[in-house]
């Protein structure tokens, strides 16, 4: 039996003995007493023993679907949840995805996270999955969903944790991507402040609600965390799209010193210091293949269909010059087509899953001024 099933079935285990009928009027009171007894039994474990158990589970179950055992530890009781969050946070430099808040944490440093994006053309909805196998047909673990909306002269992509609830008023809302009239300039908005002291962006496109704020705990505005620019191709010269990304990337806990646990709110969303990391990325220049008569990039087997949407992003060597030379050796984000409605998305530090997904969403749609 898996660890998650053991935890979930802890309230229903009974010893085999003869039972006497229970008065219905006392059933509710006795049930609540038993639940509190079970919770106390699990929460009163020695902190050293409890920490060692969760630490071993966290180390051995690094990949999904076995990673769900770490989540099961956090579901036992409040004390288990707090210790599990603390242990997972101490290993956040690995970029492992455990809780929803991890989707806004930097990705892994060594090997990128391999993901799949499934598109539904009828509903203009896009689904992001964490790949569990090398196959492009397996969905994997669901992470995020995005839906395209036409809002007057611009387009918006609403990004949510719930595939069935894609609205800015939902508790599952995590951010959005907003474009200009031509669809060449995009702004990435986060639903929560990326660092302490951050203020919501001004403007109608950055607001979550058109009416008054419904709750003091829900920000009425969004927080800008990045921009994506597609360069114009006025001469219609041959070549792929050219893009530049300016991002406010989160800083992993391994690079920040002296951080206290008080900076982590109860929902697990990390509040970073004011000195956030600013990154400028640009697309890796492809080469012209004379025999194939097309532009080519090496996606190492992760892209199988030629498309103008395919791209690879690298960091600009001199961050003070956005149009400067890029680090061609280290690909931070690559996106490409493998089927009619299936795409791959591989990302690593300093990007988070949320930022990488938003950048990839900007690639969908026709951009006549850039092609």
GROMACS .gro file of C-alpha atoms in nm:
model
  371
    1UNK     CA    1   0.000   0.000   0.000
    2UNK     CA    2   0.137   0.343  -0.092
    3UNK     CA    3   0.215   0.601   0.172
    4UNK     CA    4  -0.069   0.827   0.057
    5UNK     CA    5  -0.325   0.545   0.099
    6UNK     CA    6  -0.197   0.471   0.448
    7UNK     CA    7  -0.245   0.834   0.554
    8UNK     CA    8  -0.586   0.864   0.392
    9UNK     CA    9  -0.710   0.543   0.553
   10UNK     CA   10  -0.580   0.619   0.903
   11UNK     CA   11  -0.921   0.734   1.028
   12UNK     CA   12  -1.099   0.422   0.912
   13UNK     CA   13  -0.882   0.147   1.064
   14UNK     CA   14  -1.059  -0.042   1.344
   15UNK     CA   15  -0.967  -0.338   1.563
   16UNK     CA   16  -1.170  -0.655   1.515
   17UNK     CA   17  -1.392  -0.674   1.825
   18UNK     CA   18  -1.758  -0.693   1.908
   19UNK     CA   19  -1.923  -0.354   1.904
   20UNK     CA   20  -2.234  -0.234   2.079
   21UNK     CA   21  -2.501  -0.016   1.918
   22UNK     CA   22  -2.439   0.356   1.947
   23UNK     CA   23  -2.706   0.607   2.028
   24UNK     CA   24  -2.755   0.828   1.719
   25UNK     CA   25  -2.756   1.138   1.940
   26UNK     CA   26  -2.401   1.055   2.058
   27UNK     CA   27  -2.265   0.954   1.716
   28UNK     CA   28  -2.152   1.301   1.607
   29UNK     CA   29  -1.984   1.379   1.938
   30UNK     CA   30  -1.802   1.046   1.950
   31UNK     CA   31  -1.691   1.079   1.585
   32UNK     CA   32  -1.537   1.421   1.646
   33UNK     CA   33  -1.361   1.287   1.954
   34UNK     CA   34  -1.209   0.999   1.758
   35UNK     CA   35  -1.090   1.233   1.484
   36UNK     CA   36  -0.916   1.459   1.734
   37UNK     CA   37  -0.757   1.154   1.899
   38UNK     CA   38  -0.616   1.036   1.566
   39UNK     CA   39  -0.488   1.385   1.482
   40UNK     CA   40  -0.319   1.415   1.820
   41UNK     CA   41  -0.157   1.076   1.775
   42UNK     CA   42   0.002   1.183   1.446
   43UNK     CA   43   0.088   1.539   1.551
   44UNK     CA   44   0.249   1.441   1.884
   45UNK     CA   45   0.536   1.253   1.723
   46UNK     CA   46   0.887   1.359   1.820
   47UNK     CA   47   0.996   1.648   1.593
   48UNK     CA   48   1.327   1.476   1.516
   49UNK     CA   49   1.153   1.154   1.412
   50UNK     CA   50   0.885   1.338   1.217
   51UNK     CA   51   1.141   1.550   1.033
   52UNK     CA   52   1.352   1.244   0.947
   53UNK     CA   53   1.048   1.058   0.806
   54UNK     CA   54   0.941   1.346   0.583
   55UNK     CA   55   1.301   1.418   0.481
   56UNK     CA   56   1.349   1.060   0.362
   57UNK     CA   57   1.023   1.066   0.170
   58UNK     CA   58   1.121   1.398   0.008
   59UNK     CA   59   1.460   1.266  -0.104
   60UNK     CA   60   1.342   0.930  -0.239
   61UNK     CA   61   1.024   1.052  -0.412
   62UNK     CA   62   1.167   1.319  -0.643
   63UNK     CA   63   0.961   1.237  -0.953
   64UNK     CA   64   0.588   1.226  -1.015
   65UNK     CA   65   0.367   1.028  -0.968
   66UNK     CA   66   0.561   0.909  -0.659
   67UNK     CA   67   0.598   1.274  -0.557
   68UNK     CA   68   0.237   1.260  -0.439
   69UNK     CA   69   0.362   1.087  -0.124
   70UNK     CA   70   0.526   1.416  -0.020
   71UNK     CA   71   0.193   1.592  -0.071
   72UNK     CA   72   0.023   1.319   0.136
   73UNK     CA   73   0.259   1.400   0.425
   74UNK     CA   74   0.138   1.761   0.416
   75UNK     CA   75  -0.225   1.643   0.434
   76UNK     CA   76  -0.194   1.457   0.766
   77UNK     CA   77  -0.229   1.756   0.998
   78UNK     CA   78  -0.114   2.115   1.039
   79UNK     CA   79   0.214   2.018   1.208
   80UNK     CA   80   0.303   1.774   0.932
   81UNK     CA   81   0.213   2.037   0.672
   82UNK     CA   82   0.440   2.300   0.828
   83UNK     CA   83   0.737   2.063   0.853
   84UNK     CA   84   0.681   1.933   0.499
   85UNK     CA   85   0.677   2.288   0.360
   86UNK     CA   86   0.996   2.371   0.547
   87UNK     CA   87   1.178   2.063   0.415
   88UNK     CA   88   1.054   2.112   0.057
   89UNK     CA   89   1.153   2.480   0.073
   90UNK     CA   90   1.506   2.387   0.186
   91UNK     CA   91   1.545   2.182  -0.135
   92UNK     CA   92   1.383   2.441  -0.365
   93UNK     CA   93   1.715   2.490  -0.549
   94UNK     CA   94   1.646   2.155  -0.720
   95UNK     CA   95   1.342   2.307  -0.893
   96UNK     CA   96   1.119   2.012  -0.801
   97UNK     CA   97   0.746   2.072  -0.844
   98UNK     CA   98   0.553   1.971  -0.532
   99UNK     CA   99   0.291   2.232  -0.440
  100UNK     CA  100   0.110   2.490  -0.658
  101UNK     CA  101   0.342   2.761  -0.525
  102UNK     CA  102   0.635   2.574  -0.686
  103UNK     CA  103   0.501   2.677  -1.028
  104UNK     CA  104   0.630   3.029  -0.958
  105UNK     CA  105   0.967   2.910  -0.828
  106UNK     CA  106   1.279   2.884  -1.048
  107UNK     CA  107   1.317   2.563  -1.244
  108UNK     CA  108   1.603   2.314  -1.208
  109UNK     CA  109   1.959   2.425  -1.270
  110UNK     CA  110   2.110   2.118  -1.435
  111UNK     CA  111   1.846   1.930  -1.638
  112UNK     CA  112   1.537   2.119  -1.762
  113UNK     CA  113   1.181   2.024  -1.678
  114UNK     CA  114   1.024   1.860  -1.985
  115UNK     CA  115   0.660   1.959  -2.034
  116UNK     CA  116   0.384   1.923  -2.291
  117UNK     CA  117   0.128   2.179  -2.405
  118UNK     CA  118  -0.202   2.049  -2.544
  119UNK     CA  119  -0.415   2.287  -2.752
  120UNK     CA  120  -0.793   2.284  -2.795
  121UNK     CA  121  -0.868   2.501  -3.097
  122UNK     CA  122  -1.246   2.499  -3.046
  123UNK     CA  123  -1.228   2.656  -2.700
  124UNK     CA  124  -0.895   2.841  -2.750
  125UNK     CA  125  -0.765   2.665  -2.439
  126UNK     CA  126  -0.411   2.543  -2.370
  127UNK     CA  127  -0.313   2.285  -2.108
  128UNK     CA  128   0.034   2.247  -1.957
  129UNK     CA  129   0.147   1.905  -1.834
  130UNK     CA  130   0.468   1.788  -1.670
  131UNK     CA  131   0.598   1.501  -1.886
  132UNK     CA  132   0.639   1.177  -1.692
  133UNK     CA  133   0.761   0.966  -1.986
  134UNK     CA  134   0.953   1.044  -2.308
  135UNK     CA  135   0.636   0.979  -2.511
  136UNK     CA  136   0.459   1.279  -2.665
  137UNK     CA  137   0.120   1.105  -2.641
  138UNK     CA  138   0.112   1.073  -2.261
  139UNK     CA  139  -0.046   1.373  -2.090
  140UNK     CA  140   0.157   1.355  -1.769
  141UNK     CA  141   0.073   1.562  -1.462
  142UNK     CA  142  -0.150   1.865  -1.513
  143UNK     CA  143   0.007   2.194  -1.403
  144UNK     CA  144  -0.167   2.497  -1.559
  145UNK     CA  145  -0.433   2.594  -1.811
  146UNK     CA  146  -0.468   2.907  -2.023
  147UNK     CA  147  -0.754   3.040  -2.234
  148UNK     CA  148  -0.744   3.311  -2.498
  149UNK     CA  149  -0.998   3.593  -2.480
  150UNK     CA  150  -1.051   3.882  -2.718
  151UNK     CA  151  -1.086   4.203  -2.514
  152UNK     CA  152  -1.156   4.495  -2.746
  153UNK     CA  153  -0.837   4.583  -2.931
  154UNK     CA  154  -0.612   4.338  -2.747
  155UNK     CA  155  -0.595   3.969  -2.656
  156UNK     CA  156  -0.559   3.817  -2.311
  157UNK     CA  157  -0.460   3.469  -2.196
  158UNK     CA  158  -0.602   3.388  -1.850
  159UNK     CA  159  -0.382   3.133  -1.667
  160UNK     CA  160  -0.531   2.917  -1.392
  161UNK     CA  161  -0.461   2.614  -1.175
  162UNK     CA  162  -0.810   2.482  -1.257
  163UNK     CA  163  -0.873   2.364  -1.612
  164UNK     CA  164  -1.248   2.416  -1.567
  165UNK     CA  165  -1.239   2.759  -1.403
  166UNK     CA  166  -1.052   3.013  -1.613
  167UNK     CA  167  -1.158   3.350  -1.477
  168UNK     CA  168  -0.976   3.630  -1.298
  169UNK     CA  169  -1.218   3.611  -1.007
  170UNK     CA  170  -1.137   3.248  -0.934
  171UNK     CA  171  -0.923   3.133  -0.642
  172UNK     CA  172  -0.728   2.924  -0.894
  173UNK     CA  173  -0.628   3.231  -1.098
  174UNK     CA  174  -0.249   3.271  -1.106
  175UNK     CA  175  -0.191   3.540  -1.371
  176UNK     CA  176  -0.243   3.643  -1.730
  177UNK     CA  177  -0.074   3.742  -2.053
  178UNK     CA  178  -0.192   4.057  -2.230
  179UNK     CA  179  -0.102   4.168  -2.584
  180UNK     CA  180  -0.119   4.492  -2.776
  181UNK     CA  181  -0.328   4.558  -3.088
  182UNK     CA  182  -0.075   4.404  -3.332
  183UNK     CA  183   0.000   4.104  -3.112
  184UNK     CA  184   0.373   4.180  -3.107
  185UNK     CA  185   0.419   4.312  -2.751
  186UNK     CA  186   0.303   4.106  -2.452
  187UNK     CA  187   0.298   4.177  -2.079
  188UNK     CA  188   0.302   3.901  -1.816
  189UNK     CA  189   0.100   3.972  -1.500
  190UNK     CA  190   0.115   3.781  -1.173
  191UNK     CA  191  -0.190   3.757  -0.947
  192UNK     CA  192   0.026   3.802  -0.636
  193UNK     CA  193   0.308   4.044  -0.555
  194UNK     CA  194   0.643   3.899  -0.668
  195UNK     CA  195   0.826   4.062  -0.376
  196UNK     CA  196   0.749   4.252  -0.058
  197UNK     CA  197   0.635   4.606  -0.123
  198UNK     CA  198   0.533   4.545  -0.485
  199UNK     CA  199   0.247   4.760  -0.612
  200UNK     CA  200  -0.015   4.655  -0.869
  201UNK     CA  201   0.032   4.783  -1.220
  202UNK     CA  202  -0.181   5.078  -1.322
  203UNK     CA  203  -0.410   5.064  -1.622
  204UNK     CA  204  -0.733   4.893  -1.719
  205UNK     CA  205  -0.563   4.588  -1.870
  206UNK     CA  206  -0.384   4.512  -1.543
  207UNK     CA  207  -0.695   4.507  -1.323
  208UNK     CA  208  -0.848   4.179  -1.215
  209UNK     CA  209  -1.199   4.314  -1.159
  210UNK     CA  210  -1.391   4.575  -1.354
  211UNK     CA  211  -1.601   4.659  -1.048
  212UNK     CA  212  -1.496   4.734  -0.690
  213UNK     CA  213  -1.261   4.506  -0.501
  214UNK     CA  214  -1.460   4.213  -0.360
  215UNK     CA  215  -1.226   4.124  -0.071
  216UNK     CA  216  -0.931   4.288   0.107
  217UNK     CA  217  -0.739   3.960   0.077
  218UNK     CA  218  -0.775   3.950  -0.303
  219UNK     CA  219  -0.566   4.213  -0.488
  220UNK     CA  220  -0.776   4.416  -0.729
  221UNK     CA  221  -0.483   4.453  -0.968
  222UNK     CA  222  -0.216   4.235  -1.124
  223UNK     CA  223   0.159   4.268  -1.084
  224UNK     CA  224   0.382   4.296  -1.390
  225UNK     CA  225   0.659   4.035  -1.391
  226UNK     CA  226   0.776   4.036  -1.753
  227UNK     CA  227   0.742   4.146  -2.114
  228UNK     CA  228   0.781   3.970  -2.448
  229UNK     CA  229   0.862   4.164  -2.765
  230UNK     CA  230   0.850   4.035  -3.122
  231UNK     CA  231   1.060   4.242  -3.360
  232UNK     CA  232   0.901   4.381  -3.676
  233UNK     CA  233   0.997   4.240  -4.014
  234UNK     CA  234   0.899   4.532  -4.233
  235UNK     CA  235   1.112   4.421  -4.531
  236UNK     CA  236   0.958   4.071  -4.522
  237UNK     CA  237   1.302   3.915  -4.535
  238UNK     CA  238   1.342   3.540  -4.503
  239UNK     CA  239   1.383   3.409  -4.152
  240UNK     CA  240   1.209   3.308  -3.831
  241UNK     CA  241   1.057   3.533  -3.570
  242UNK     CA  242   1.289   3.740  -3.353
  243UNK     CA  243   1.190   3.790  -2.993
  244UNK     CA  244   1.328   3.947  -2.674
  245UNK     CA  245   1.200   3.877  -2.320
  246UNK     CA  246   1.253   4.101  -2.018
  247UNK     CA  247   1.164   3.914  -1.699
  248UNK     CA  248   1.164   3.969  -1.323
  249UNK     CA  249   1.275   3.621  -1.226
  250UNK     CA  250   1.233   3.485  -0.872
  251UNK     CA  251   1.545   3.420  -0.666
  252UNK     CA  252   1.584   3.066  -0.535
  253UNK     CA  253   1.629   3.012  -0.164
  254UNK     CA  254   1.983   2.884  -0.222
  255UNK     CA  255   2.090   3.227  -0.351
  256UNK     CA  256   1.921   3.430  -0.078
  257UNK     CA  257   2.081   3.437   0.265
  258UNK     CA  258   1.930   3.502   0.603
  259UNK     CA  259   1.571   3.443   0.495
  260UNK     CA  260   1.331   3.370   0.776
  261UNK     CA  261   1.026   3.150   0.763
  262UNK     CA  262   0.812   3.452   0.854
  263UNK     CA  263   0.840   3.571   0.494
  264UNK     CA  264   0.631   3.273   0.378
  265UNK     CA  265   0.259   3.337   0.404
  266UNK     CA  266   0.019   3.053   0.500
  267UNK     CA  267  -0.072   2.984   0.134
  268UNK     CA  268   0.289   2.895   0.055
  269UNK     CA  269   0.342   3.177  -0.195
  270UNK     CA  270   0.692   3.305  -0.142
  271UNK     CA  271   0.750   3.679  -0.105
  272UNK     CA  272   1.091   3.770  -0.239
  273UNK     CA  273   1.306   4.063  -0.138
  274UNK     CA  274   1.306   4.387  -0.332
  275UNK     CA  275   1.631   4.285  -0.502
  276UNK     CA  276   1.471   4.048  -0.751
  277UNK     CA  277   1.671   3.907  -1.041
  278UNK     CA  278   1.614   4.081  -1.375
  279UNK     CA  279   1.686   3.867  -1.683
  280UNK     CA  280   1.687   3.949  -2.054
  281UNK     CA  281   1.646   3.659  -2.296
  282UNK     CA  282   1.651   3.646  -2.675
  283UNK     CA  283   1.581   3.376  -2.928
  284UNK     CA  284   1.873   3.166  -3.043
  285UNK     CA  285   1.961   3.241  -3.405
  286UNK     CA  286   1.894   2.942  -3.634
  287UNK     CA  287   2.117   2.840  -3.923
  288UNK     CA  288   2.018   2.797  -4.288
  289UNK     CA  289   2.034   2.438  -4.410
  290UNK     CA  290   2.123   2.433  -4.781
  291UNK     CA  291   2.005   2.078  -4.848
  292UNK     CA  292   1.673   2.114  -4.668
  293UNK     CA  293   1.629   2.479  -4.772
  294UNK     CA  294   1.500   2.583  -4.433
  295UNK     CA  295   1.606   2.736  -4.102
  296UNK     CA  296   1.718   2.478  -3.848
  297UNK     CA  297   1.774   2.454  -3.472
  298UNK     CA  298   1.891   2.153  -3.274
  299UNK     CA  299   1.608   2.059  -3.037
  300UNK     CA  300   1.771   1.724  -2.949
  301UNK     CA  301   1.467   1.524  -3.061
  302UNK     CA  302   1.215   1.724  -2.859
  303UNK     CA  303   1.063   1.891  -3.168
  304UNK     CA  304   0.954   1.695  -3.475
  305UNK     CA  305   0.739   1.934  -3.684
  306UNK     CA  306   0.868   2.248  -3.856
  307UNK     CA  307   0.677   2.558  -3.747
  308UNK     CA  308   0.729   2.932  -3.724
  309UNK     CA  309   0.625   2.901  -3.359
  310UNK     CA  310   0.933   2.695  -3.267
  311UNK     CA  311   1.200   2.883  -3.073
  312UNK     CA  312   1.486   2.857  -2.824
  313UNK     CA  313   1.564   3.131  -2.572
  314UNK     CA  314   1.910   3.205  -2.435
  315UNK     CA  315   2.033   3.469  -2.189
  316UNK     CA  316   2.191   3.787  -2.321
  317UNK     CA  317   2.560   3.795  -2.224
  318UNK     CA  318   2.557   4.169  -2.146
  319UNK     CA  319   2.229   4.232  -1.963
  320UNK     CA  320   2.269   4.608  -2.014
  321UNK     CA  321   2.230   4.558  -2.392
  322UNK     CA  322   1.904   4.374  -2.472
  323UNK     CA  323   2.001   4.348  -2.838
  324UNK     CA  324   2.345   4.207  -2.761
  325UNK     CA  325   2.490   3.863  -2.817
  326UNK     CA  326   2.329   3.567  -2.644
  327UNK     CA  327   2.484   3.273  -2.462
  328UNK     CA  328   2.434   3.013  -2.736
  329UNK     CA  329   2.552   2.721  -2.520
  330UNK     CA  330   2.282   2.732  -2.251
  331UNK     CA  331   1.919   2.711  -2.371
  332UNK     CA  332   1.687   2.830  -2.090
  333UNK     CA  333   1.357   2.770  -2.268
  334UNK     CA  334   1.268   2.581  -2.584
  335UNK     CA  335   0.927   2.539  -2.741
  336UNK     CA  336   0.829   2.341  -3.047
  337UNK     CA  337   0.563   2.146  -3.230
  338UNK     CA  338   0.533   1.766  -3.224
  339UNK     CA  339   0.174   1.723  -3.348
  340UNK     CA  340  -0.132   1.908  -3.476
  341UNK     CA  341  -0.221   2.031  -3.127
  342UNK     CA  342   0.074   1.909  -2.920
  343UNK     CA  343   0.385   2.110  -2.831
  344UNK     CA  344   0.685   2.058  -2.604
  345UNK     CA  345   0.810   2.310  -2.350
  346UNK     CA  346   1.143   2.260  -2.170
  347UNK     CA  347   1.258   2.521  -1.916
  348UNK     CA  348   1.519   2.571  -1.643
  349UNK     CA  349   1.650   2.842  -1.409
  350UNK     CA  350   1.592   3.131  -1.380
  351UNK     CA  351   1.248   3.080  -1.536
  352UNK     CA  352   0.950   2.943  -1.347
  353UNK     CA  353   0.682   2.719  -1.498
  354UNK     CA  354   0.435   3.009  -1.493
  355UNK     CA  355   0.670   3.245  -1.681
  356UNK     CA  356   0.774   2.978  -1.933
  357UNK     CA  357   0.410   2.890  -2.005
  358UNK     CA  358   0.319   3.258  -2.054
  359UNK     CA  359   0.609   3.307  -2.299
  360UNK     CA  360   0.502   3.002  -2.499
  361UNK     CA  361   0.142   3.126  -2.513
  362UNK     CA  362   0.267   3.444  -2.678
  363UNK     CA  363   0.395   3.235  -2.969
  364UNK     CA  364   0.045   3.120  -3.067
  365UNK     CA  365  -0.145   3.329  -3.317
  366UNK     CA  366  -0.051   3.494  -3.647
  367UNK     CA  367   0.193   3.785  -3.639
  368UNK     CA  368   0.190   3.931  -3.988
  369UNK     CA  369   0.422   4.217  -3.895
  370UNK     CA  370   0.690   3.976  -3.774
  371UNK     CA  371   0.691   3.701  -4.037
   0.00000   0.00000   0.00000
